[in-house]
Amino acid sequence: MATATKCFRTFFLIVVFTLLFAASAALVIIPAIHGDEKSPANPWAAAQTVQAADLAQEIKDKKTTAPTIVYVGFRTLFAGGHVPGATFRGTASTEQGLSELKKWADALPRTSSLVIYCGCCPFEKCPNIRPAFTALNGMGFKKLRVLVLPTNFATDWAGKGYRLEKGM
């Protein structure tokens, strides 16, 4: 009889544990299925963003001084195509890339007009843009903006027919 009780207790604990595990997994999975997962908070204000059409016009307009455009994503994507005049400053999602970005920016006047962008993936999931903005903003840049590419560079810049450059 004691053996049957131990078996029943073990079976009961396994069932309870499995149900608890399944319930906790459902709490994580169900919001993701419905698209209810939280997007990371943006460290910039709306006034610190620029849309692709507006930046393309700024670059084209010879009457205004174009901003310094800084790509903070992956080297292979930059080489495949980038905003005209943009410079590659490393992958801001890595310590080394962020360090290279800060080292480069340290020599610039804090009044420099900078536009940073990545475009590797959907904007709200980009691993590079938020660390880059946070670092440059923390360094005191007053005219810092983020190029908004909701889907990615290929769709929201190249796909719209805006000029681009290739190579490093």
Short mmCIF file of C-alpha atoms in Angstrom, two decimals:
data_model
loop_
_atom_site.label_atom_id
_atom_site.label_comp_id
_atom_site.label_asym_id
_atom_site.label_seq_id
_atom_site.Cartn_x
_atom_site.Cartn_y
_atom_site.Cartn_z
CA MET A 1 0.00 0.00 0.00
CA ALA A 2 2.82 2.42 0.84
CA THR A 3 4.38 1.85 -2.60
CA ALA A 4 1.08 2.68 -4.34
CA THR A 5 0.82 5.91 -2.30
CA LYS A 6 4.37 6.95 -3.24
CA CYS A 7 3.67 6.21 -6.93
CA PHE A 8 0.43 8.21 -6.79
CA ARG A 9 2.16 11.13 -5.04
CA THR A 10 5.01 11.13 -7.61
CA PHE A 11 2.53 10.95 -10.49
CA PHE A 12 0.46 13.77 -8.93
CA LEU A 13 3.54 16.02 -8.52
CA ILE A 14 4.62 15.38 -12.11
CA VAL A 15 1.14 16.28 -13.40
CA VAL A 16 0.99 19.45 -11.26
CA PHE A 17 4.49 20.50 -12.34
CA THR A 18 3.65 19.89 -16.00
CA LEU A 19 0.44 21.92 -15.74
CA LEU A 20 2.24 24.80 -14.04
CA PHE A 21 4.99 24.76 -16.67
CA ALA A 22 2.43 24.72 -19.50
CA ALA A 23 0.45 27.57 -17.94
CA SER A 24 3.54 29.75 -17.50
CA ALA A 25 4.65 29.03 -21.07
CA ALA A 26 1.19 30.04 -22.31
CA LEU A 27 1.48 33.37 -20.49
CA VAL A 28 4.65 34.10 -22.48
CA ILE A 29 3.59 32.67 -25.85
CA ILE A 30 0.01 33.94 -26.18
CA PRO A 31 0.86 37.69 -26.14
CA ALA A 32 3.58 37.07 -28.75
CA ILE A 33 1.12 35.27 -31.02
CA HIS A 34 -1.28 38.20 -30.81
CA GLY A 35 1.48 40.80 -31.29
CA ASP A 36 1.01 42.17 -27.77
CA GLU A 37 4.69 41.96 -26.84
CA LYS A 38 6.17 45.22 -25.64
CA SER A 39 8.41 47.14 -27.99
CA PRO A 40 11.54 48.59 -26.46
CA ALA A 41 11.13 52.19 -25.33
CA ASN A 42 12.67 54.74 -27.64
CA PRO A 43 15.23 57.04 -26.02
CA TRP A 44 14.48 59.82 -28.54
CA ALA A 45 11.63 62.28 -28.91
CA ALA A 46 9.53 62.48 -32.10
CA ALA A 47 11.37 65.69 -33.02
CA GLN A 48 14.63 63.69 -33.06
CA THR A 49 13.49 61.47 -35.92
CA VAL A 50 13.60 61.97 -39.67
CA GLN A 51 11.59 60.09 -42.29
CA ALA A 52 13.29 58.58 -45.35
CA ALA A 53 11.60 60.97 -47.82
CA ASP A 54 12.70 63.99 -45.80
CA LEU A 55 16.33 62.83 -45.51
CA ALA A 56 16.45 61.97 -49.22
CA GLN A 57 15.30 65.55 -49.92
CA GLU A 58 17.88 67.03 -47.51
CA ILE A 59 20.65 65.13 -49.28
CA LYS A 60 19.40 66.25 -52.70
CA ASP A 61 18.88 69.90 -51.73
CA LYS A 62 22.03 71.86 -52.55
CA LYS A 63 20.80 74.95 -50.64
CA THR A 64 21.16 73.35 -47.22
CA THR A 65 24.09 71.71 -45.53
CA ALA A 66 23.49 67.98 -45.45
CA PRO A 67 23.87 66.31 -42.05
CA THR A 68 26.60 63.81 -41.29
CA ILE A 69 24.95 60.44 -41.86
CA VAL A 70 26.21 57.58 -39.75
CA TYR A 71 25.44 53.90 -40.28
CA VAL A 72 25.59 51.92 -37.02
CA GLY A 73 24.73 48.41 -38.24
CA PHE A 74 26.32 45.44 -39.90
CA ARG A 75 29.24 45.89 -42.34
CA THR A 76 27.86 43.52 -45.01
CA LEU A 77 24.55 45.38 -45.16
CA PHE A 78 26.35 48.73 -45.43
CA ALA A 79 28.53 47.43 -48.26
CA GLY A 80 25.45 46.13 -50.08
CA GLY A 81 23.87 49.58 -50.14
CA HIS A 82 23.62 52.66 -47.96
CA VAL A 83 22.40 56.26 -47.83
CA PRO A 84 24.64 58.43 -50.06
CA GLY A 85 27.46 59.99 -48.05
CA ALA A 86 26.91 57.76 -45.03
CA THR A 87 29.91 56.47 -43.14
CA PHE A 88 30.21 53.08 -41.47
CA ARG A 89 30.91 53.39 -37.74
CA GLY A 90 30.57 49.83 -36.49
CA THR A 91 27.86 47.66 -35.06
CA ALA A 92 26.44 49.56 -32.08
CA SER A 93 25.04 46.38 -30.51
CA THR A 94 28.58 45.27 -29.61
CA GLU A 95 30.94 46.83 -27.07
CA GLN A 96 33.66 47.16 -29.72
CA GLY A 97 31.32 48.84 -32.21
CA LEU A 98 29.94 51.21 -29.60
CA SER A 99 33.48 52.06 -28.49
CA GLU A 100 34.50 52.82 -32.11
CA LEU A 101 31.44 55.04 -32.55
CA LYS A 102 32.23 57.01 -29.38
CA LYS A 103 35.90 57.37 -30.32
CA TRP A 104 34.96 58.76 -33.73
CA ALA A 105 32.29 61.09 -32.29
CA ASP A 106 34.56 62.39 -29.53
CA ALA A 107 36.42 64.59 -32.06
CA LEU A 108 33.22 66.21 -33.41
CA PRO A 109 31.71 69.49 -32.24
CA ARG A 110 28.61 68.80 -30.16
CA THR A 111 26.67 71.11 -32.49
CA SER A 112 27.25 68.76 -35.47
CA SER A 113 24.10 67.71 -37.28
CA LEU A 114 24.08 63.90 -37.14
CA VAL A 115 21.61 61.37 -38.53
CA ILE A 116 22.12 57.78 -37.44
CA TYR A 117 20.49 54.72 -38.93
CA CYS A 118 20.73 50.96 -39.22
CA GLY A 119 17.94 49.35 -41.25
CA CYS A 120 18.95 45.75 -40.58
CA CYS A 121 15.49 44.68 -39.46
CA PRO A 122 12.16 46.09 -38.29
CA PHE A 123 12.87 49.37 -36.49
CA GLU A 124 11.32 48.34 -33.18
CA LYS A 125 13.57 45.26 -33.00
CA CYS A 126 16.85 46.84 -34.16
CA PRO A 127 19.73 45.94 -31.81
CA ASN A 128 21.92 48.82 -33.01
CA ILE A 129 19.96 52.08 -33.18
CA ARG A 130 19.02 52.53 -29.51
CA PRO A 131 22.54 51.94 -28.10
CA ALA A 132 24.01 54.28 -30.73
CA PHE A 133 21.49 57.03 -30.01
CA THR A 134 21.89 56.66 -26.26
CA ALA A 135 25.69 56.88 -26.53
CA LEU A 136 25.73 59.93 -28.81
CA ASN A 137 22.97 61.69 -26.92
CA GLY A 138 24.87 61.05 -23.69
CA MET A 139 27.95 62.66 -25.26
CA GLY A 140 25.93 65.87 -25.63
CA PHE A 141 25.11 66.03 -29.35
CA LYS A 142 22.36 68.64 -29.74
CA LYS A 143 21.40 68.01 -33.39
CA LEU A 144 21.10 64.23 -33.28
CA ARG A 145 18.37 62.50 -35.27
CA VAL A 146 17.38 58.93 -36.07
CA LEU A 147 16.36 57.85 -39.58
CA VAL A 148 13.10 55.92 -39.23
CA LEU A 149 13.08 52.78 -41.39
CA PRO A 150 10.02 50.83 -40.13
CA THR A 151 10.66 47.60 -42.04
CA ASN A 152 14.32 47.74 -43.11
CA PHE A 153 16.67 49.67 -45.40
CA ALA A 154 15.87 47.55 -48.45
CA THR A 155 12.12 48.21 -48.18
CA ASP A 156 11.99 51.73 -46.76
CA TRP A 157 14.88 53.34 -48.66
CA ALA A 158 16.04 51.31 -51.66
CA GLY A 159 12.54 50.00 -52.36
CA LYS A 160 11.20 53.56 -52.51
CA GLY A 161 13.73 54.48 -55.20
CA TYR A 162 15.87 56.83 -53.11
CA ARG A 163 19.50 57.13 -54.24
CA LEU A 164 21.98 54.80 -52.62
CA GLU A 165 25.67 54.01 -52.74
CA LYS A 166 27.31 50.60 -52.61
CA GLY A 167 30.61 49.42 -51.20
CA MET A 168 32.73 50.60 -48.34
#
